[in-house]
Tab-separated table of C-alpha atoms (C1' of nucleotides) in Angstrom:
chain	number	residue	atom	x	y	z
A	1	MET	CA	137.213	62.951	-191.446
A	2	VAL	CA	136.263	61.018	-188.823
A	3	GLN	CA	138.282	57.312	-189.705
A	4	LYS	CA	136.124	54.667	-187.467
A	5	GLU	CA	138.692	51.751	-186.227
A	6	ALA	CA	138.689	49.101	-188.703
A	7	ARG	CA	137.567	45.412	-187.502
A	8	ALA	CA	137.717	42.388	-188.977
A	9	ARG	CA	134.444	40.520	-190.194
A	10	GLY	CA	132.863	37.941	-188.446
A	11	ARG	CA	130.738	38.216	-185.095
A	12	PRO	CA	133.084	39.637	-182.039
A	13	ARG	CA	134.288	37.872	-179.234
A	14	SER	CA	132.087	38.600	-175.799
A	15	PHE	CA	135.103	38.684	-173.633
A	16	ASP	CA	138.512	39.702	-172.949
A	17	ALA	CA	141.373	37.349	-173.636
A	18	ASP	CA	142.761	38.586	-170.963
A	19	GLU	CA	140.277	38.765	-168.462
A	20	VAL	CA	139.399	34.672	-169.305
A	21	LEU	CA	143.102	33.843	-169.232
A	22	ASP	CA	143.164	34.680	-165.548
A	23	LYS	CA	139.780	33.565	-164.247
A	24	ALA	CA	141.284	30.080	-165.694
A	25	ARG	CA	144.561	30.648	-164.109
A	26	SER	CA	142.503	30.972	-160.690
A	27	VAL	CA	141.012	27.594	-161.035
A	28	PHE	CA	144.170	26.122	-162.623
A	29	TRP	CA	145.603	27.761	-158.981
A	30	ASN	CA	143.394	26.252	-156.946
A	31	LEU	CA	143.523	23.036	-157.837
A	32	GLY	CA	146.817	22.159	-160.134
A	33	TYR	CA	146.291	21.242	-163.638
A	34	ALA	CA	144.853	17.705	-163.881
A	35	ALA	CA	142.089	18.144	-161.125
A	36	ALA	CA	140.922	21.652	-163.283
A	37	SER	CA	138.313	20.199	-165.516
A	38	LEU	CA	137.076	22.152	-168.103
A	39	ASP	CA	133.608	22.708	-166.693
A	40	ASP	CA	135.307	24.305	-163.790
A	41	ILE	CA	136.659	26.576	-166.061
A	42	ALA	CA	133.828	27.250	-168.461
A	43	LEU	CA	131.955	27.900	-164.773
A	44	ALA	CA	134.572	30.125	-163.567
A	45	THR	CA	134.714	32.284	-167.011
A	46	GLY	CA	131.575	32.094	-167.883
A	47	LEU	CA	132.162	30.608	-171.269
A	48	LYS	CA	131.615	27.532	-172.923
A	49	ARG	CA	133.920	24.965	-173.527
A	50	PRO	CA	134.404	25.067	-177.830
A	51	SER	CA	134.683	28.804	-177.024
A	52	LEU	CA	137.693	28.042	-175.033
A	53	TYR	CA	138.994	25.775	-177.660
A	54	ALA	CA	138.426	29.041	-180.155
A	55	ALA	CA	140.231	31.373	-178.418
A	56	PHE	CA	142.936	29.340	-176.663
A	57	GLY	CA	143.433	25.640	-178.435
A	58	ASP	CA	142.990	23.175	-176.127
A	59	LYS	CA	142.763	22.595	-172.161
A	60	HIS	CA	146.927	22.000	-171.877
A	61	ALA	CA	147.746	25.163	-174.308
A	62	LEU	CA	145.181	27.477	-171.894
A	63	TYR	CA	147.298	26.043	-168.884
A	64	MET	CA	150.372	27.008	-170.799
A	65	ALA	CA	149.238	30.242	-171.700
A	66	ALA	CA	148.539	30.912	-168.082
A	67	LEU	CA	152.118	29.924	-167.028
A	68	THR	CA	153.555	31.653	-169.812
A	69	ARG	CA	151.863	34.867	-168.481
A	70	THR	CA	152.511	34.683	-164.652
A	71	ARG	CA	155.968	33.903	-165.464
A	72	THR	CA	156.374	37.372	-167.576
A	73	ARG	CA	155.254	38.830	-165.348
A	74	ALA	CA	156.304	37.630	-162.010
A	75	VAL	CA	159.980	37.984	-163.403
A	76	ALA	CA	159.215	41.994	-164.761
A	77	ALA	CA	157.858	42.934	-160.981
A	78	MET	CA	160.769	40.844	-159.656
A	79	ALA	CA	163.536	42.362	-161.778
A	80	ALA	CA	161.689	45.668	-160.949
A	81	MET	CA	162.011	45.037	-157.151
A	82	VAL	CA	166.064	43.895	-157.386
A	83	GLY	CA	166.781	46.493	-159.293
A	84	ARG	CA	166.021	49.473	-157.020
A	85	GLU	CA	168.578	51.477	-155.470
A	86	GLY	CA	169.085	51.157	-151.514
A	87	ALA	CA	170.629	48.930	-149.422
A	88	LEU	CA	170.399	45.276	-149.542
A	89	ARG	CA	168.588	44.598	-146.789
A	90	ALA	CA	166.226	46.732	-147.463
A	91	VAL	CA	165.210	45.847	-151.002
A	92	LEU	CA	164.700	42.109	-149.918
A	93	VAL	CA	162.714	42.979	-147.350
A	94	ASP	CA	160.527	45.064	-149.661
A	95	LEU	CA	160.826	42.516	-151.953
A	96	PHE	CA	159.869	39.439	-149.793
A	97	GLU	CA	157.037	41.751	-148.109
A	98	ALA	CA	155.188	41.802	-151.529
A	99	VAL	CA	156.238	37.885	-152.769
A	100	ILE	CA	154.242	37.244	-149.642
A	101	GLY	CA	151.444	39.312	-149.959
A	102	ALA	CA	151.205	37.630	-153.386
A	103	TYR	CA	151.267	34.394	-151.552
A	104	VAL	CA	148.581	34.282	-148.737
A	105	GLU	CA	145.689	35.849	-151.688
A	106	GLY	CA	143.468	33.674	-152.851
A	107	GLU	CA	139.450	32.825	-153.187
A	108	ILE	CA	139.172	30.202	-150.833
A	109	GLY	CA	142.860	30.058	-149.411
A	110	GLN	CA	146.271	30.752	-149.664
A	111	ARG	CA	147.650	29.186	-152.848
A	112	GLY	CA	151.227	30.280	-152.814
A	113	CYS	CA	152.812	30.478	-156.167
A	114	PHE	CA	150.991	29.408	-159.369
A	115	ILE	CA	154.207	27.878	-161.141
A	116	ILE	CA	156.052	26.271	-158.343
A	117	GLY	CA	152.394	25.047	-156.994
A	118	THR	CA	151.188	23.435	-159.703
A	119	ALA	CA	153.708	23.127	-163.084
A	120	VAL	CA	156.419	21.660	-160.808
A	121	THR	CA	153.604	18.189	-159.685
A	122	GLN	CA	153.396	18.099	-163.753
A	123	ALA	CA	156.804	18.291	-164.386
A	124	VAL	CA	157.663	14.634	-164.425
A	125	GLU	CA	155.197	13.747	-167.246
A	126	ASP	CA	154.641	17.193	-168.826
A	127	PRO	CA	157.931	18.354	-170.821
A	128	GLN	CA	156.465	21.687	-171.342
A	129	ALA	CA	155.643	22.779	-167.432
A	130	ARG	CA	158.854	21.596	-166.704
A	131	ALA	CA	160.444	23.663	-169.099
A	132	LEU	CA	158.675	26.790	-167.991
A	133	ALA	CA	159.295	25.964	-164.109
A	134	THR	CA	163.316	25.195	-164.639
A	135	ALA	CA	163.086	28.650	-166.672
A	136	PHE	CA	161.104	30.472	-164.144
A	137	VAL	CA	163.432	29.300	-161.177
A	138	ALA	CA	166.305	30.285	-163.772
A	139	ASP	CA	165.150	33.560	-163.744
A	140	GLU	CA	165.044	33.555	-160.451
A	141	ASP	CA	168.659	32.811	-159.516
A	142	ALA	CA	169.539	35.026	-162.319
A	143	LEU	CA	168.255	37.787	-160.866
A	144	PHE	CA	169.353	37.889	-157.399
A	145	ARG	CA	172.774	36.898	-158.611
A	146	GLU	CA	173.118	39.946	-160.621
A	147	ARG	CA	171.980	41.911	-157.898
A	148	PHE	CA	174.344	40.241	-155.229
A	149	ALA	CA	176.900	40.686	-157.611
A	150	HIS	CA	176.799	44.047	-157.628
A	151	SER	CA	175.972	44.154	-153.571
A	152	ALA	CA	178.971	42.296	-152.815
A	153	SER	CA	179.879	43.928	-149.668
A	154	GLU	CA	176.660	43.744	-148.574
A	155	LEU	CA	176.563	39.852	-148.502
A	156	ALA	CA	177.088	38.035	-145.006
A	157	PRO	CA	180.639	37.279	-144.753
A	158	GLY	CA	182.145	34.574	-146.966
A	159	LEU	CA	178.755	33.896	-148.716
A	160	THR	CA	179.129	34.643	-152.546
A	161	ALA	CA	176.419	36.233	-155.205
A	162	ASP	CA	175.906	32.640	-156.465
A	163	ALA	CA	175.079	31.195	-153.013
A	164	ALA	CA	173.468	33.761	-151.808
A	165	ALA	CA	171.211	33.443	-154.496
A	166	MET	CA	170.581	30.139	-154.429
A	167	VAL	CA	169.518	30.844	-150.882
A	168	ALA	CA	167.227	33.873	-151.330
A	169	THR	CA	165.187	31.476	-154.469
A	170	ALA	CA	165.404	28.762	-151.547
A	171	ALA	CA	163.610	31.110	-149.587
A	172	LEU	CA	161.078	32.296	-152.278
A	173	HIS	CA	160.149	28.601	-153.241
A	174	THR	CA	159.760	27.634	-148.953
A	175	LEU	CA	157.800	30.685	-148.843
A	176	ALA	CA	155.654	29.455	-151.827
A	177	ILE	CA	154.839	25.884	-150.233
A	178	ARG	CA	154.284	27.325	-146.856
A	179	ALA	CA	151.592	29.573	-148.135
A	180	ARG	CA	149.954	27.347	-149.984
A	181	LEU	CA	149.903	24.733	-147.167
A	182	GLY	CA	148.183	28.028	-145.189
A	183	GLU	CA	150.888	29.105	-142.730
A	184	PRO	CA	149.939	32.503	-141.316
A	185	ARG	CA	151.531	35.813	-143.122
A	186	GLU	CA	153.684	36.553	-140.023
A	187	ALA	CA	155.256	32.940	-139.854
A	188	LEU	CA	156.221	33.340	-143.620
A	189	ALA	CA	157.815	36.681	-142.657
A	190	GLN	CA	159.756	35.328	-139.866
A	191	VAL	CA	160.779	32.794	-142.449
A	192	ALA	CA	161.761	36.118	-145.266
A	193	ALA	CA	163.710	37.572	-142.017
A	194	ALA	CA	165.801	34.082	-141.629
A	195	ALA	CA	166.644	34.220	-145.281
A	196	ILE	CA	167.483	38.000	-144.994
A	197	GLY	CA	169.702	37.696	-141.925
A	198	ALA	CA	171.500	34.520	-143.577
A	199	ILE	CA	172.159	36.594	-146.896
A	200	CYS	CA	173.139	39.679	-145.000
A	201	GLY	CA	174.519	38.567	-141.700
A	202	PRO	CA	174.073	40.189	-138.703
A	203	ALA	CA	172.102	43.588	-138.575
B	1	MET	CA	154.555	-30.849	-130.611
B	2	VAL	CA	154.368	-28.586	-133.222
B	3	GLN	CA	152.813	-25.714	-133.206
B	4	LYS	CA	151.498	-24.524	-136.692
B	5	GLU	CA	150.787	-20.795	-136.580
B	6	ALA	CA	147.212	-19.867	-136.446
B	7	ARG	CA	146.259	-17.572	-139.162
B	8	ALA	CA	142.736	-16.481	-139.471
B	9	ARG	CA	139.727	-18.152	-141.422
B	10	GLY	CA	139.557	-16.465	-145.684
B	11	ARG	CA	141.372	-16.590	-148.562
B	12	PRO	CA	145.243	-15.718	-148.010
B	13	ARG	CA	145.980	-12.100	-149.312
B	14	SER	CA	147.872	-12.853	-152.344
B	15	PHE	CA	150.505	-9.650	-152.096
B	16	ASP	CA	152.330	-7.496	-149.577
B	17	ALA	CA	150.411	-4.522	-148.769
B	18	ASP	CA	153.042	-2.781	-147.993
B	19	GLU	CA	154.987	-3.516	-151.333
B	20	VAL	CA	151.338	-2.725	-152.741
B	21	LEU	CA	151.833	0.788	-151.423
B	22	ASP	CA	155.423	1.460	-152.310
B	23	LYS	CA	154.416	0.736	-156.039
B	24	ALA	CA	150.895	2.950	-155.550
B	25	ARG	CA	153.249	5.715	-154.188
B	26	SER	CA	155.608	5.658	-157.283
B	27	VAL	CA	152.504	6.386	-159.312
B	28	PHE	CA	151.466	9.111	-157.283
B	29	TRP	CA	155.164	10.423	-157.105
B	30	ASN	CA	155.442	10.391	-160.735
B	31	LEU	CA	151.972	12.065	-161.615
B	32	GLY	CA	150.651	13.837	-158.778
B	33	TYR	CA	147.107	12.540	-156.539
B	34	ALA	CA	144.685	13.809	-159.533
B	35	ALA	CA	146.289	12.676	-162.679
B	36	ALA	CA	147.510	9.223	-160.804
B	37	SER	CA	144.323	6.646	-162.199
B	38	LEU	CA	143.275	3.634	-160.173
B	39	ASP	CA	143.956	2.004	-163.494
B	40	ASP	CA	147.250	3.008	-163.833
B	41	ILE	CA	147.485	2.006	-159.727
B	42	ALA	CA	146.541	-1.379	-160.879
B	43	LEU	CA	149.019	-1.820	-163.518
B	44	ALA	CA	151.728	-0.805	-161.713
B	45	THR	CA	150.615	-3.282	-158.614
B	46	GLY	CA	149.681	-6.531	-160.630
B	47	LEU	CA	146.182	-6.299	-158.283
B	48	LYS	CA	142.408	-5.568	-159.779
B	49	ARG	CA	140.794	-2.373	-158.033
B	50	PRO	CA	138.330	-4.227	-155.765
B	51	SER	CA	141.566	-5.569	-154.396
B	52	LEU	CA	142.764	-2.104	-153.769
B	53	TYR	CA	139.683	-0.995	-152.454
B	54	ALA	CA	139.653	-4.401	-149.803
B	55	ALA	CA	143.297	-3.576	-148.982
B	56	PHE	CA	143.184	0.349	-148.445
B	57	GLY	CA	139.743	1.899	-148.509
B	58	ASP	CA	139.554	4.461	-151.914
B	59	LYS	CA	141.926	6.465	-154.000
B	60	HIS	CA	142.339	8.829	-151.722
B	61	ALA	CA	142.714	6.474	-148.424
B	62	LEU	CA	145.626	4.964	-150.642
B	63	TYR	CA	147.259	8.318	-151.300
B	64	MET	CA	147.118	9.641	-147.770
B	65	ALA	CA	148.587	5.422	-146.880
B	66	ALA	CA	151.657	6.248	-148.933
B	67	LEU	CA	151.729	10.559	-147.596
B	68	THR	CA	151.741	9.104	-143.907
B	69	ARG	CA	154.012	6.437	-144.167
B	70	THR	CA	156.516	8.597	-146.723
B	71	ARG	CA	156.542	11.085	-143.741
B	72	THR	CA	156.996	8.429	-140.769
B	73	ARG	CA	160.094	7.314	-142.818
B	74	ALA	CA	161.457	10.806	-143.690
B	75	VAL	CA	161.491	12.161	-140.441
B	76	ALA	CA	163.065	9.371	-138.957
B	77	ALA	CA	165.764	9.341	-141.430
B	78	MET	CA	166.703	12.578	-140.898
B	79	ALA	CA	166.316	12.889	-137.229
B	80	ALA	CA	168.990	10.007	-137.086
B	81	MET	CA	171.183	12.015	-139.441
B	82	VAL	CA	170.731	15.267	-137.709
B	83	GLY	CA	171.275	13.471	-134.362
B	84	ARG	CA	174.802	12.350	-135.236
B	85	GLU	CA	177.665	13.230	-133.684
B	86	GLY	CA	180.493	15.503	-134.877
B	87	ALA	CA	181.159	18.742	-136.633
B	88	LEU	CA	177.456	20.484	-137.738
B	89	ARG	CA	179.299	21.438	-141.330
B	90	ALA	CA	179.850	17.779	-141.687
B	91	VAL	CA	176.294	16.628	-140.359
B	92	LEU	CA	174.854	19.136	-142.908
B	93	VAL	CA	177.069	17.842	-145.608
B	94	ASP	CA	175.688	14.155	-145.281
B	95	LEU	CA	172.410	14.839	-145.085
B	96	PHE	CA	172.108	16.568	-148.072
B	97	GLU	CA	173.671	14.108	-149.981
B	98	ALA	CA	171.971	11.645	-148.786
B	99	VAL	CA	168.427	13.486	-149.294
B	100	ILE	CA	169.672	14.806	-153.627
B	101	GLY	CA	170.728	10.587	-153.527
B	102	ALA	CA	166.546	10.463	-152.977
B	103	TYR	CA	165.386	13.079	-155.031
B	104	VAL	CA	167.399	12.196	-158.051
B	105	GLU	CA	165.771	8.450	-158.259
B	106	GLY	CA	163.137	7.701	-160.069
B	107	GLU	CA	161.808	5.121	-162.998
B	108	ILE	CA	161.108	7.759	-165.656
B	109	GLY	CA	162.829	11.121	-164.046
B	110	GLN	CA	163.721	12.493	-161.192
B	111	ARG	CA	160.839	13.127	-158.739
B	112	GLY	CA	162.056	15.271	-155.817
B	113	CYS	CA	160.037	14.688	-152.740
B	114	PHE	CA	157.130	12.708	-152.537
B	115	ILE	CA	155.182	15.224	-149.902
B	116	ILE	CA	156.004	18.672	-151.687
B	117	GLY	CA	155.812	17.216	-155.328
B	118	THR	CA	152.440	16.350	-154.668
B	119	ALA	CA	150.802	17.120	-151.449
B	120	VAL	CA	151.426	20.549	-151.827
B	121	THR	CA	149.540	20.689	-154.920
B	122	GLN	CA	146.466	19.415	-153.689
B	123	ALA	CA	146.517	21.626	-150.103
B	124	VAL	CA	144.224	24.084	-151.284
B	125	GLU	CA	141.500	21.709	-151.608
B	126	ASP	CA	142.345	18.660	-149.680
B	127	PRO	CA	141.997	19.319	-145.859
B	128	GLN	CA	143.877	16.045	-145.136
B	129	ALA	CA	146.669	16.488	-147.540
B	130	ARG	CA	147.607	20.063	-146.217
B	131	ALA	CA	147.563	18.683	-142.825
B	132	LEU	CA	150.297	16.229	-143.726
B	133	ALA	CA	152.469	17.967	-145.699
B	134	THR	CA	151.632	21.053	-142.867
B	135	ALA	CA	153.221	18.433	-140.326
B	136	PHE	CA	156.193	17.311	-142.238
B	137	VAL	CA	157.257	20.949	-142.654
B	138	ALA	CA	156.605	21.381	-138.886
B	139	ASP	CA	158.960	18.262	-138.465
B	140	GLU	CA	161.662	19.712	-141.061
B	141	ASP	CA	161.748	22.683	-138.925
B	142	ALA	CA	162.070	21.426	-135.720
B	143	LEU	CA	164.641	18.579	-136.166
B	144	PHE	CA	166.880	21.318	-137.439
B	145	ARG	CA	166.340	23.757	-135.074
B	146	GLU	CA	166.764	21.262	-132.032
B	147	ARG	CA	169.815	20.056	-133.741
B	148	PHE	CA	171.137	23.652	-134.368
B	149	ALA	CA	170.173	24.898	-130.844
B	150	HIS	CA	172.702	22.078	-130.009
B	151	SER	CA	175.120	23.443	-132.424
B	152	ALA	CA	174.615	27.216	-131.866
B	153	SER	CA	178.257	27.752	-131.177
B	154	GLU	CA	178.809	26.152	-135.113
B	155	LEU	CA	176.014	28.713	-136.722
B	156	ALA	CA	176.884	31.687	-138.740
B	157	PRO	CA	177.906	34.785	-136.532
B	158	GLY	CA	174.208	36.414	-135.443
B	159	LEU	CA	171.853	33.853	-136.963
B	160	THR	CA	169.918	31.976	-134.291
B	161	ALA	CA	168.995	28.330	-134.637
B	162	ASP	CA	165.435	29.258	-135.279
B	163	ALA	CA	166.568	31.213	-138.283
B	164	ALA	CA	169.013	28.535	-139.580
B	165	ALA	CA	166.605	25.904	-138.759
B	166	MET	CA	163.905	27.859	-141.426
B	167	VAL	CA	167.059	28.584	-143.938
B	168	ALA	CA	167.833	24.939	-143.672
B	169	THR	CA	164.395	23.947	-144.426
B	170	ALA	CA	164.108	26.095	-147.559
B	171	ALA	CA	167.011	24.171	-148.677
B	172	LEU	CA	164.950	21.136	-148.930
B	173	HIS	CA	162.811	22.464	-150.644
B	174	THR	CA	164.216	24.151	-153.187
B	175	LEU	CA	166.157	20.980	-153.609
B	176	ALA	CA	162.444	19.012	-153.664
B	177	ILE	CA	161.516	21.652	-156.290
B	178	ARG	CA	165.094	21.782	-158.528
B	179	ALA	CA	165.144	17.897	-158.317
B	180	ARG	CA	161.895	17.093	-159.835
B	181	LEU	CA	162.240	19.822	-162.640
B	182	GLY	CA	165.659	17.859	-163.537
B	183	GLU	CA	168.456	19.769	-162.017
B	184	PRO	CA	171.208	17.766	-162.326
B	185	ARG	CA	172.982	15.953	-159.079
B	186	GLU	CA	175.633	18.174	-159.079
B	187	ALA	CA	173.644	21.672	-159.699
B	188	LEU	CA	172.008	20.326	-156.178
B	189	ALA	CA	174.757	19.588	-154.713
B	190	GLN	CA	176.119	23.095	-155.367
B	191	VAL	CA	172.565	24.391	-153.694
B	192	ALA	CA	173.185	22.343	-150.724
B	193	ALA	CA	176.565	24.261	-150.409
B	194	ALA	CA	175.268	27.472	-150.747
B	195	ALA	CA	172.782	26.749	-147.980
B	196	ILE	CA	175.633	25.400	-145.847
B	197	GLY	CA	177.442	28.101	-146.485
B	198	ALA	CA	175.444	30.683	-144.851
B	199	ILE	CA	173.887	28.486	-142.106
B	200	CYS	CA	177.603	27.348	-141.048
B	201	GLY	CA	179.314	30.937	-142.162
B	202	PRO	CA	182.593	30.084	-144.267
B	203	ALA	CA	184.458	27.564	-143.854
C	1	DT	C1'	119.401	41.998	-199.382
C	2	DT	C1'	122.382	38.138	-199.316
C	3	DC	C1'	126.749	36.581	-198.903
C	4	DT	C1'	131.092	35.413	-196.382
C	5	DT	C1'	133.435	35.306	-191.767
C	6	DT	C1'	133.817	34.543	-187.086
C	7	DT	C1'	131.799	33.083	-182.564
C	8	DT	C1'	128.742	31.259	-179.375
C	9	DG	C1'	125.844	27.611	-177.823
C	10	DT	C1'	123.431	22.864	-177.484
C	11	DA	C1'	123.949	18.477	-178.392
C	12	DC	C1'	126.843	15.135	-178.575
C	13	DC	C1'	131.208	11.805	-178.982
C	14	DA	C1'	134.412	8.573	-177.702
C	15	DT	C1'	136.472	7.629	-173.970
C	16	DA	C1'	137.964	7.132	-169.312
C	17	DT	C1'	137.289	6.916	-163.885
C	18	DC	C1'	136.429	6.037	-159.512
C	19	DG	C1'	134.095	2.453	-157.320
C	20	DC	C1'	130.865	-1.745	-156.458
C	21	DA	C1'	128.097	-6.526	-157.028
C	22	DA	C1'	128.350	-10.771	-157.530
C	23	DA	C1'	130.467	-15.370	-158.532
C	24	DG	C1'	134.447	-18.005	-157.767
C	25	DA	C1'	138.567	-19.359	-155.384
C	26	DA	C1'	141.499	-20.020	-151.520
C	27	DA	C1'	141.279	-20.727	-146.784
C	28	DT	C1'	139.636	-22.047	-141.638
C	29	DC	C1'	136.158	-24.426	-138.497
C	30	DC	C1'	132.943	-27.847	-137.499
D	1	DG	C1'	132.764	-32.536	-147.036
D	2	DG	C1'	129.936	-28.909	-145.813
D	3	DA	C1'	129.430	-24.132	-144.071
D	4	DT	C1'	131.743	-20.010	-143.769
D	5	DT	C1'	135.306	-16.273	-144.142
D	6	DT	C1'	137.877	-13.438	-146.969
D	7	DC	C1'	140.223	-12.623	-151.474
D	8	DT	C1'	139.813	-12.212	-156.201
D	9	DT	C1'	138.159	-11.396	-160.392
D	10	DT	C1'	135.114	-10.355	-164.295
D	11	DG	C1'	131.904	-6.961	-165.591
D	12	DC	C1'	129.331	-3.542	-165.038
D	13	DG	C1'	127.262	1.526	-163.488
D	14	DA	C1'	127.096	6.268	-163.162
D	15	DT	C1'	129.066	9.611	-164.031
D	16	DA	C1'	132.834	12.770	-165.427
D	17	DT	C1'	136.529	14.166	-168.861
D	18	DG	C1'	138.063	16.584	-172.978
D	19	DG	C1'	137.199	17.251	-177.315
D	20	DT	C1'	133.744	18.265	-181.553
D	21	DA	C1'	130.306	18.926	-185.349
D	22	DC	C1'	126.917	22.079	-186.206
D	23	DA	C1'	123.759	25.317	-186.423
D	24	DA	C1'	122.117	30.105	-185.053
D	25	DA	C1'	124.105	34.999	-184.065
D	26	DA	C1'	126.258	39.031	-184.567
D	27	DA	C1'	129.449	41.168	-187.310
D	28	DG	C1'	131.564	42.956	-192.122
D	29	DA	C1'	131.464	43.382	-197.567
D	30	DA	C1'	129.353	44.157	-201.856
DNA sequence: TTCTTTTTGTACCATATCGCAAAGAAATCC
DNA sequence: GGATTTCTTTGCGATATGGTACAAAAAGAA
């Protein structure tokens, strides 16, 4: 006997929430929260405003959903990379390369990091965006610190795991900023190499 | 014979343009460009909108004027500090301390750096803001590079002046971000110390 | 087939936003 | 003192913005 999967009563959604969140995020990523209008988002997602409200709440809730999902995914990806076996230098090279790849993507131009590029600006008057960005920075610090503690012998002489983590996070932040300002990929690669040199010492 | 200073015909301005620009900047600094309304700025400056238009043009021109003045002053201050004689480590300690001091100020909360905190978000769709922020980052890089070239023997072993400059600029950027997110002064001081450790090597 | 539930779209609401016209105010010039 | 110039204010225009009410559409249940 074939049991059809039961679905709740009522008209079915005409969209996939994850897909819509991705498109909305793209608008926020390009324009920042305040400059992104619901009309912009409606246009990008192909949904009308009441549908967006029904699915996500209001504009702010939609933004927070996009930030939250981004943080979760970015941290998971970063954890996977710093968790790799192998020489620290090689791990960092791969990590920064992947990060740069993500930061130079964009339909209308380079956008850097969604969280650093938009939530930091909101932070002064938006406690939720601030909390999320703060947690994200703490995540970055913690992931680096753990890996560096594990690879302490591969750090530059005199550099503690703690200090090295801060230098590495600083590198991610400057890459986010520079990418959003349009610096070319090769220039970003040089910034990454400089950070790696400072963290791991001379090759 | 006493010669009174001749002034142009017409009603005199009731405000000082520099003072007004400072107040307008403060609003933009807290809220970012897009979220700062002309009403907010009018309230902060005590002027009505037509007066702001008469003095500065439009909202965007006012913002650009604030960015431009900020860059000029920040770069001059930074040049004065990195130009100081003395041990590189001590120079960097003083510089980062001064920078942190500026970044933790704010009437409604910490705001970090006006340019990094607001113009970077605008950069994707505002070519003028992008150009100014880009020039500012290049200024930071160049000032550090010059000083480090001059003090090459005081850098960590194997670290070039170029690379060290990028690490130092990265530190300014992460401080700007962290300060805007509300990290306490002591935490920012530790980030600065980490960067100095990476740039100058073990003490 | 009708009722109930959920979603979508149209039309709108209440307010906010940037910018401007015109009149009055404050100065210089003749 | 009147004309001219420049600045400030009031009041407004045109539009944008975030959010909502309600009717129609699309589904399940009886």
